[in-house]
Amino acid sequence: MTRLRIKIVGQSGMGLLSVGEMLIDAFNELGLFVVCDREYPSLIKGGYSCFTINVSDERIFSLSEFADVMVAIDNVSLNQYFDFLVKDGVLIHGMEKAISIKQISEKAIGKNIKVININARETSKASGGSVLMQNTVLVGMAWKVLGIDIGVIETALKKRFEGKINIIETNLRCVKAGYDSVVSENLATGLVKKMSVKKSEKKFLIDGNKAIALGAINCGVRAYFSYPMSPSSTILSYLAEMSGKTDMIIKQAEDEITAAQMALGAMHMGTRAFAATSGGGYDLMTETVSLAGMLENPLVIVVGQRPGPATGLPTWTMQGDLNLAVFSSHGEFPRIVLAVSDPIDAFYLIQHAFNFAEKFQIPVIVLSEKTICEGKINVLPYDENAVDIERGLVSEEELKDIKREDRYALTETGVSKRWLSGDSEVYYFANGDEHFVDGSLTEEADEVEKMYEKRMRKIETIKKTLPKPEIFGEKNADISFVGWGSSKNVMIDTIAICLEKGVKVNYLHYSFVWPIDGKSLKDFFSKNKNVHLIEENYLGQFGNLAEAEIQEKFAGRLLKFNGRPFFVEDLIDYIDKNSKK
Amino acid sequence: MSENVLKKLAGNVKDYMKFETEKPITWCTGCGNFGIQNALKRALALEGIVQKDVLFCFDVGCSGNGADKIEGYTLHGLHGRVISLAAGAALANSDIKVISFGGDGATFSEGPGHLIHAVRSNYPVIFVHHNNENFGLTTGQPSASTRKGVRMNAAPDGVFLEPINTMDFVLSLKPSFVARGFSGDIDYLTEIFRKALRHDGFAYLEVLQTCPTYNRDTPEHWYAERIKHIEDAKNYDSSDIWQARKLMQDIENEIYTGVIFEDKSKVNFLRAIPNRKNAKTVLKDEVKKYSISEFL
Ligand SMILES: Cc1ncc(C[n+]2csc(CCOP(=O)(O)OP(=O)(O)O)c2C)c(N)n1
C-alpha cells in the first residue's frame, strides 16, 4: 500500500485551510482515496496550525504522524512542525528571506530534504493575485513537485470557485506560475506515480459533522436545536445552510439546557429533532436526559468529544466522555450510547439512533470525536434507503382501542404503546414524577417498584436487539484489539500494513457501545489470546466497562490522551512491542 | 361575568367538566392555584378548545403539582425548564395549543434565560407565571419576587434584597403579549385567559397567586384591596409600552390587572423564520425519508 503524506503548516487565518482544500479536491478529482484532518489552536488568528493529508490508491482511514511533503506558509509553524518531515522529504515554501529559516535549511541538508522556494508573494502579485493568493502559488508548486498534470488541479480550482470568473482566472494564473517555477530535477514524482488510479464512481469529500447532518435530514429530522461548541458547531452551520432547501427548523438556542429541552419537547410532540454539543454542553443537558428516561420520551443528543476537563483543549480530539455518556444524569434508566467512527458510518448511525430512541422510547447519545467531526474522507454516494424509519408509534388500528393505561402499561419488554398529543381523545400524562400506568402520580411502594422494573426491563430488550460489534482483520491473530469510535480507522489501516509485514492483527469494533454486548466480547477473548484495548483516554473507560462485563482482563492497554488522534505509527510501535509472533 | 358569557359557559359545561379531575387535589386550602385552574378551564370551554386540542406543560413546584389534576394531555418537566420544553412542543405541532405553567422560583431564579429568549423568539406558547412570591413546594423560602423585609424560611431576619419587578422586566424585552391577573378574581382571569388563548405568539400571563401557607404578607384581602382592572385606568393604551412600564412600577398600592401590553404586529416564530414562511404542514407530519444527494 502506498501512502502519500502531506502537511501544510501555517498560522491560523493565513489560508492553510484553502491550500489543503484545493489539494484534496484535486486528489479526489484524480480518483485517489483521501484522508485529512486539521490541527489548530482555539483562536482565530495566529498560533500554529497544520492540515494533514494522506492519499492512497486503496481506501485508507487514518493518518500518519509524518509527512513526505511539507508546505510551509510561515516560519513559526515551520519550526513547530519541521521535525515531522521525513528524511529525503520535500519542503515547499514561499518565504522571501531564506535567512529567516537558516536553521531549518541546515537541518534540511542533514536530512537530505529538498527545499523548494520561490517568493510566492511576488509571484502572486506578478500574476495579478492578492497577498492571500500566494497560497495558490504554493498549491501549484506542490502539484508540480508531485509530478501530476496541471489540468487536474485546474479542474479542481474551477469547481471550487464555480461561477466566480475573475477569481478563477487569477487563481489559475497563480497556480500555473507556481507550477512552472518548479524545475524538473526537483520533482518527487515517485510517490504518486506508484499509485494506480482506478477510475471509480465519483466520490465526495465530507467530514463527520456533515455526515451526521445529512443522515439526520435523510431520516426525517425536522428540527435542530443547538448552542455552538467545538467540535460540533459545524452541524449547526451545515444544517442552517441547507435549511432553505430542507425547510427544517434550525434554532440556535440560548444555551444547551434549552437546546435539549426543545429537542425533547419537539420529539414528545412527534417530530424528529435533536441537539449536538461537546462534553461541557452535554453536562448541561444531563437533567433533560434524565427527564427523557422518566417520561420514556425519545431523545437524541450528539456529543462531539474534545479533551476536558473544563474547557480543556477545545480544538483537539479525545474519547474522554464515554463514562459521561453512560453514567450521566440522576437516577437509573435505560439508554443507548453509540459511537460513530468516520463520515461513512456517521450517516447511518445517526439514523439508527433515531430509530432506537423512538422504538425503545429512551435517550440515545451519539458520541463523535473532534477528529471525526472535522476530519474529511472522500466517500461514495450514501445508500439513502439503507435505514428505514421506525417510529415505534401505535398504528391507526391500535389507536382506535387505545386506553389511557396503555401509555405506560407494564409490558414484558418494558416498551409500552406510544401515541402523540392530539392523536386521540384518549389522553395520558407524561409525568416527570413517578407514576401509574396512565402517567398519574404515585408514591406507593408497590406501584413505584412495578413501574421502575418495567422501565429497566428495556435494558434486556435493547441488548437483544442491538447489532453486534464488528470484527476486522485476521483469524489467529498475533495481536488483537478492542475499541470504539475513531480507533477503527487506525486499526483498519494498521491491519493492512501489518499483514504486508507478515504480522496478523485483528480488531473488534463497538459502534453500539452501551449497553455492552458482553457475549461477543467473551467470544472474541476466547478465540484470541492476546487481546489489547485501544482507547483515547487515560482511564481506559471502555476497557473498564468491558472488563467488568466479562470478568476478564486485557493483555495490555494502548491509551492516548494528548489531544492527537491515534496515528498509524502509534499502532505499529505498540504492535512491535506486544505482538506474540 | 356577563350574562352572555355565563350562558355560553353553561352551554359548554360538558367540555368544562371533561377537564375536571376526580383525583384528590394536593394544594392547600385557599391556594391560589384552584382559582387559576378554574379560570383556565372556563376559558378553554368558552373558546371551544377541547382536550385533544391542547397540551398542558408543567414546571416543578406547587403549580407543577397540577400536572395530573387537569384531565388532558399533560407534560410535567423539570424545575425552571418548562418554557423551553413547551416551545419545542409548540414548534413541532402548532395545531395544538401549548400552555405552560411555572412558579416565580422557576421563572425568575432557576430559568430566567428561557423566559427572555421565549419572549424574544415569540414562540406560539402561553406561559402562566404563578407568582405566589415564594418557593411553595420547598416550604416557603424567599423568591426573587418576595417583598423586602419579609421573614421567610431560610431568611429569619427578613429578606434584605429588593424584589425584581417581574412585569417591568418582561415588558423591557419587547414582548408581544403581557397580561396580569389575580387568582382571587376568577371571572376577570377567565377573560384574560381567553385573550391569551387567542394571541398568536408568546403570551406572558402573570397571576398574582395567594399562598395562605407561606405568604402571609400579602394575603387574599391585601390583594383584593389593591387589584384594579386595566379597563378602569384612564386613557390607557395597551399598545404603548412606556405607559405599560410606568403603570407596572406600582406593586404596592394600585395593582392593575388585565392585558397590559399587546403588540399585534409581531409575528410568531413559526411565521418569522424565513424558510418556513410558506409551510403548509407541521413538523410532526413531515417525518419521512428525504433525499440528500443534492447536498453532497
Ligand atoms: C433542579 C432542581 N432544583 C431544585 C428543585 C427543588 N424545587 C422544587 S420546587 C422548587 C421551587 C418552587 O417554587 P416556585 O417555582 O415559585 O413554585 P411554587 O412551588 O411556589 O408554585 C424547588 C427549588 C428541583 N425540583 N429541581
PDB file of N, CA and C in Angstrom, chain A residues 202-243:
ATOM      1  N   LYS A 202     -17.720   8.514  -8.779  1.00  0.00           N
ATOM      2  CA  LYS A 202     -17.364   9.798  -8.205  1.00  0.00           C
ATOM      3  C   LYS A 202     -17.486   9.746  -6.678  1.00  0.00           C
ATOM      4  N   LYS A 203     -16.479  10.301  -6.032  1.00  0.00           N
ATOM      5  CA  LYS A 203     -16.514  10.325  -4.574  1.00  0.00           C
ATOM      6  C   LYS A 203     -16.678  11.770  -4.078  1.00  0.00           C
ATOM      7  N   PHE A 204     -17.145  11.878  -2.837  1.00  0.00           N
ATOM      8  CA  PHE A 204     -17.423  13.193  -2.276  1.00  0.00           C
ATOM      9  C   PHE A 204     -16.630  13.377  -0.996  1.00  0.00           C
ATOM     10  N   LEU A 205     -15.966  14.522  -0.882  1.00  0.00           N
ATOM     11  CA  LEU A 205     -15.221  14.818   0.339  1.00  0.00           C
ATOM     12  C   LEU A 205     -16.185  15.323   1.398  1.00  0.00           C
ATOM     13  N   ILE A 206     -16.123  14.704   2.549  1.00  0.00           N
ATOM     14  CA  ILE A 206     -17.101  15.076   3.567  1.00  0.00           C
ATOM     15  C   ILE A 206     -16.536  14.816   4.959  1.00  0.00           C
ATOM     16  N   ASP A 207     -16.893  15.664   5.913  1.00  0.00           N
ATOM     17  CA  ASP A 207     -16.439  15.423   7.287  1.00  0.00           C
ATOM     18  C   ASP A 207     -17.583  14.800   8.108  1.00  0.00           C
ATOM     19  N   GLY A 208     -17.232  14.357   9.299  1.00  0.00           N
ATOM     20  CA  GLY A 208     -18.197  13.630  10.125  1.00  0.00           C
ATOM     21  C   GLY A 208     -19.406  14.457  10.507  1.00  0.00           C
ATOM     22  N   ASN A 209     -19.192  15.748  10.750  1.00  0.00           N
ATOM     23  CA  ASN A 209     -20.337  16.583  11.136  1.00  0.00           C
ATOM     24  C   ASN A 209     -21.338  16.707   9.995  1.00  0.00           C
ATOM     25  N   LYS A 210     -20.814  16.855   8.780  1.00  0.00           N
ATOM     26  CA  LYS A 210     -21.750  16.968   7.671  1.00  0.00           C
ATOM     27  C   LYS A 210     -22.462  15.631   7.437  1.00  0.00           C
ATOM     28  N   ALA A 211     -21.733  14.544   7.661  1.00  0.00           N
ATOM     29  CA  ALA A 211     -22.357  13.227   7.503  1.00  0.00           C
ATOM     30  C   ALA A 211     -23.514  13.067   8.498  1.00  0.00           C
ATOM     31  N   ILE A 212     -23.317  13.542   9.703  1.00  0.00           N
ATOM     32  CA  ILE A 212     -24.394  13.466  10.705  1.00  0.00           C
ATOM     33  C   ILE A 212     -25.569  14.346  10.273  1.00  0.00           C
ATOM     34  N   ALA A 213     -25.248  15.543   9.801  1.00  0.00           N
ATOM     35  CA  ALA A 213     -26.309  16.443   9.337  1.00  0.00           C
ATOM     36  C   ALA A 213     -27.102  15.786   8.206  1.00  0.00           C
ATOM     37  N   LEU A 214     -26.382  15.186   7.259  1.00  0.00           N
ATOM     38  CA  LEU A 214     -27.065  14.575   6.110  1.00  0.00           C
ATOM     39  C   LEU A 214     -27.864  13.344   6.528  1.00  0.00           C
ATOM     40  N   GLY A 215     -27.284  12.561   7.430  1.00  0.00           N
ATOM     41  CA  GLY A 215     -28.005  11.387   7.921  1.00  0.00           C
ATOM     42  C   GLY A 215     -29.298  11.805   8.604  1.00  0.00           C
ATOM     43  N   ALA A 216     -29.213  12.880   9.357  1.00  0.00           N
ATOM     44  CA  ALA A 216     -30.398  13.378  10.060  1.00  0.00           C
ATOM     45  C   ALA A 216     -31.467  13.828   9.059  1.00  0.00           C
ATOM     46  N   ILE A 217     -31.051  14.559   8.055  1.00  0.00           N
ATOM     47  CA  ILE A 217     -32.015  15.009   7.037  1.00  0.00           C
ATOM     48  C   ILE A 217     -32.648  13.786   6.371  1.00  0.00           C
ATOM     49  N   ASN A 218     -31.799  12.831   6.034  1.00  0.00           N
ATOM     50  CA  ASN A 218     -32.255  11.633   5.326  1.00  0.00           C
ATOM     51  C   ASN A 218     -33.322  10.862   6.114  1.00  0.00           C
ATOM     52  N   CYS A 219     -33.200  10.860   7.440  1.00  0.00           N
ATOM     53  CA  CYS A 219     -34.153  10.055   8.215  1.00  0.00           C
ATOM     54  C   CYS A 219     -35.289  10.902   8.787  1.00  0.00           C
ATOM     55  N   GLY A 220     -35.512  12.059   8.206  1.00  0.00           N
ATOM     56  CA  GLY A 220     -36.726  12.803   8.544  1.00  0.00           C
ATOM     57  C   GLY A 220     -36.639  13.705   9.760  1.00  0.00           C
ATOM     58  N   VAL A 221     -35.433  14.068  10.164  1.00  0.00           N
ATOM     59  CA  VAL A 221     -35.313  15.032  11.261  1.00  0.00           C
ATOM     60  C   VAL A 221     -35.779  16.391  10.753  1.00  0.00           C
ATOM     61  N   ARG A 222     -36.637  17.044  11.522  1.00  0.00           N
ATOM     62  CA  ARG A 222     -37.237  18.291  11.047  1.00  0.00           C
ATOM     63  C   ARG A 222     -36.856  19.506  11.886  1.00  0.00           C
ATOM     64  N   ALA A 223     -36.167  19.278  13.006  1.00  0.00           N
ATOM     65  CA  ALA A 223     -35.756  20.425  13.812  1.00  0.00           C
ATOM     66  C   ALA A 223     -34.426  20.130  14.489  1.00  0.00           C
ATOM     67  N   TYR A 224     -33.641  21.165  14.608  1.00  0.00           N
ATOM     68  CA  TYR A 224     -32.330  21.030  15.249  1.00  0.00           C
ATOM     69  C   TYR A 224     -32.125  22.213  16.177  1.00  0.00           C
ATOM     70  N   PHE A 225     -31.747  21.920  17.411  1.00  0.00           N
ATOM     71  CA  PHE A 225     -31.558  22.960  18.419  1.00  0.00           C
ATOM     72  C   PHE A 225     -30.139  22.837  18.957  1.00  0.00           C
ATOM     73  N   SER A 226     -29.418  23.943  18.997  1.00  0.00           N
ATOM     74  CA  SER A 226     -28.028  23.813  19.397  1.00  0.00           C
ATOM     75  C   SER A 226     -27.449  25.122  19.892  1.00  0.00           C
ATOM     76  N   TYR A 227     -26.461  24.986  20.728  1.00  0.00           N
ATOM     77  CA  TYR A 227     -25.661  26.118  21.182  1.00  0.00           C
ATOM     78  C   TYR A 227     -24.237  25.816  20.738  1.00  0.00           C
ATOM     79  N   PRO A 228     -23.593  26.743  20.011  1.00  0.00           N
ATOM     80  CA  PRO A 228     -22.314  26.400  19.387  1.00  0.00           C
ATOM     81  C   PRO A 228     -21.256  25.946  20.392  1.00  0.00           C
ATOM     82  N   MET A 229     -20.575  24.882  20.067  1.00  0.00           N
ATOM     83  CA  MET A 229     -19.426  24.436  20.858  1.00  0.00           C
ATOM     84  C   MET A 229     -18.578  23.513  19.984  1.00  0.00           C
ATOM     85  N   SER A 230     -17.287  23.824  19.907  1.00  0.00           N
ATOM     86  CA  SER A 230     -16.382  22.953  19.154  1.00  0.00           C
ATOM     87  C   SER A 230     -16.361  21.591  19.825  1.00  0.00           C
ATOM     88  N   PRO A 231     -16.277  20.523  19.086  1.00  0.00           N
ATOM     89  CA  PRO A 231     -16.154  20.460  17.636  1.00  0.00           C
ATOM     90  C   PRO A 231     -17.477  20.137  16.927  1.00  0.00           C
ATOM     91  N   SER A 232     -18.612  20.451  17.563  1.00  0.00           N
ATOM     92  CA  SER A 232     -19.859  20.067  16.905  1.00  0.00           C
ATOM     93  C   SER A 232     -20.529  21.246  16.196  1.00  0.00           C
ATOM     94  N   SER A 233     -19.959  22.444  16.352  1.00  0.00           N
ATOM     95  CA  SER A 233     -20.627  23.658  15.845  1.00  0.00           C
ATOM     96  C   SER A 233     -21.003  23.593  14.373  1.00  0.00           C
ATOM     97  N   THR A 234     -20.185  22.903  13.575  1.00  0.00           N
ATOM     98  CA  THR A 234     -20.485  22.969  12.142  1.00  0.00           C
ATOM     99  C   THR A 234     -21.735  22.166  11.773  1.00  0.00           C
ATOM    100  N   ILE A 235     -22.215  21.309  12.658  1.00  0.00           N
ATOM    101  CA  ILE A 235     -23.501  20.652  12.373  1.00  0.00           C
ATOM    102  C   ILE A 235     -24.565  21.744  12.258  1.00  0.00           C
ATOM    103  N   LEU A 236     -24.476  22.696  13.185  1.00  0.00           N
ATOM    104  CA  LEU A 236     -25.415  23.834  13.166  1.00  0.00           C
ATOM    105  C   LEU A 236     -25.264  24.622  11.866  1.00  0.00           C
ATOM    106  N   SER A 237     -24.014  24.925  11.481  1.00  0.00           N
ATOM    107  CA  SER A 237     -23.805  25.709  10.256  1.00  0.00           C
ATOM    108  C   SER A 237     -24.297  24.948   9.030  1.00  0.00           C
ATOM    109  N   TYR A 238     -23.932  23.675   8.942  1.00  0.00           N
ATOM    110  CA  TYR A 238     -24.354  22.880   7.781  1.00  0.00           C
ATOM    111  C   TYR A 238     -25.878  22.843   7.670  1.00  0.00           C
ATOM    112  N   LEU A 239     -26.524  22.521   8.781  1.00  0.00           N
ATOM    113  CA  LEU A 239     -27.986  22.392   8.723  1.00  0.00           C
ATOM    114  C   LEU A 239     -28.642  23.733   8.406  1.00  0.00           C
ATOM    115  N   ALA A 240     -28.059  24.806   8.952  1.00  0.00           N
ATOM    116  CA  ALA A 240     -28.614  26.130   8.663  1.00  0.00           C
ATOM    117  C   ALA A 240     -28.454  26.452   7.180  1.00  0.00           C
ATOM    118  N   GLU A 241     -27.258  26.158   6.652  1.00  0.00           N
ATOM    119  CA  GLU A 241     -27.014  26.424   5.230  1.00  0.00           C
ATOM    120  C   GLU A 241     -28.004  25.680   4.334  1.00  0.00           C
ATOM    121  N   MET A 242     -28.343  24.476   4.739  1.00  0.00           N
ATOM    122  CA  MET A 242     -29.202  23.650   3.894  1.00  0.00           C
ATOM    123  C   MET A 242     -30.692  23.892   4.160  1.00  0.00           C
ATOM    124  N   SER A 243     -31.002  24.679   5.188  1.00  0.00           N
ATOM    125  CA  SER A 243     -32.397  24.758   5.635  1.00  0.00           C
ATOM    126  C   SER A 243     -33.315  25.448   4.626  1.00  0.00           C
TER     127      SER A 243
END
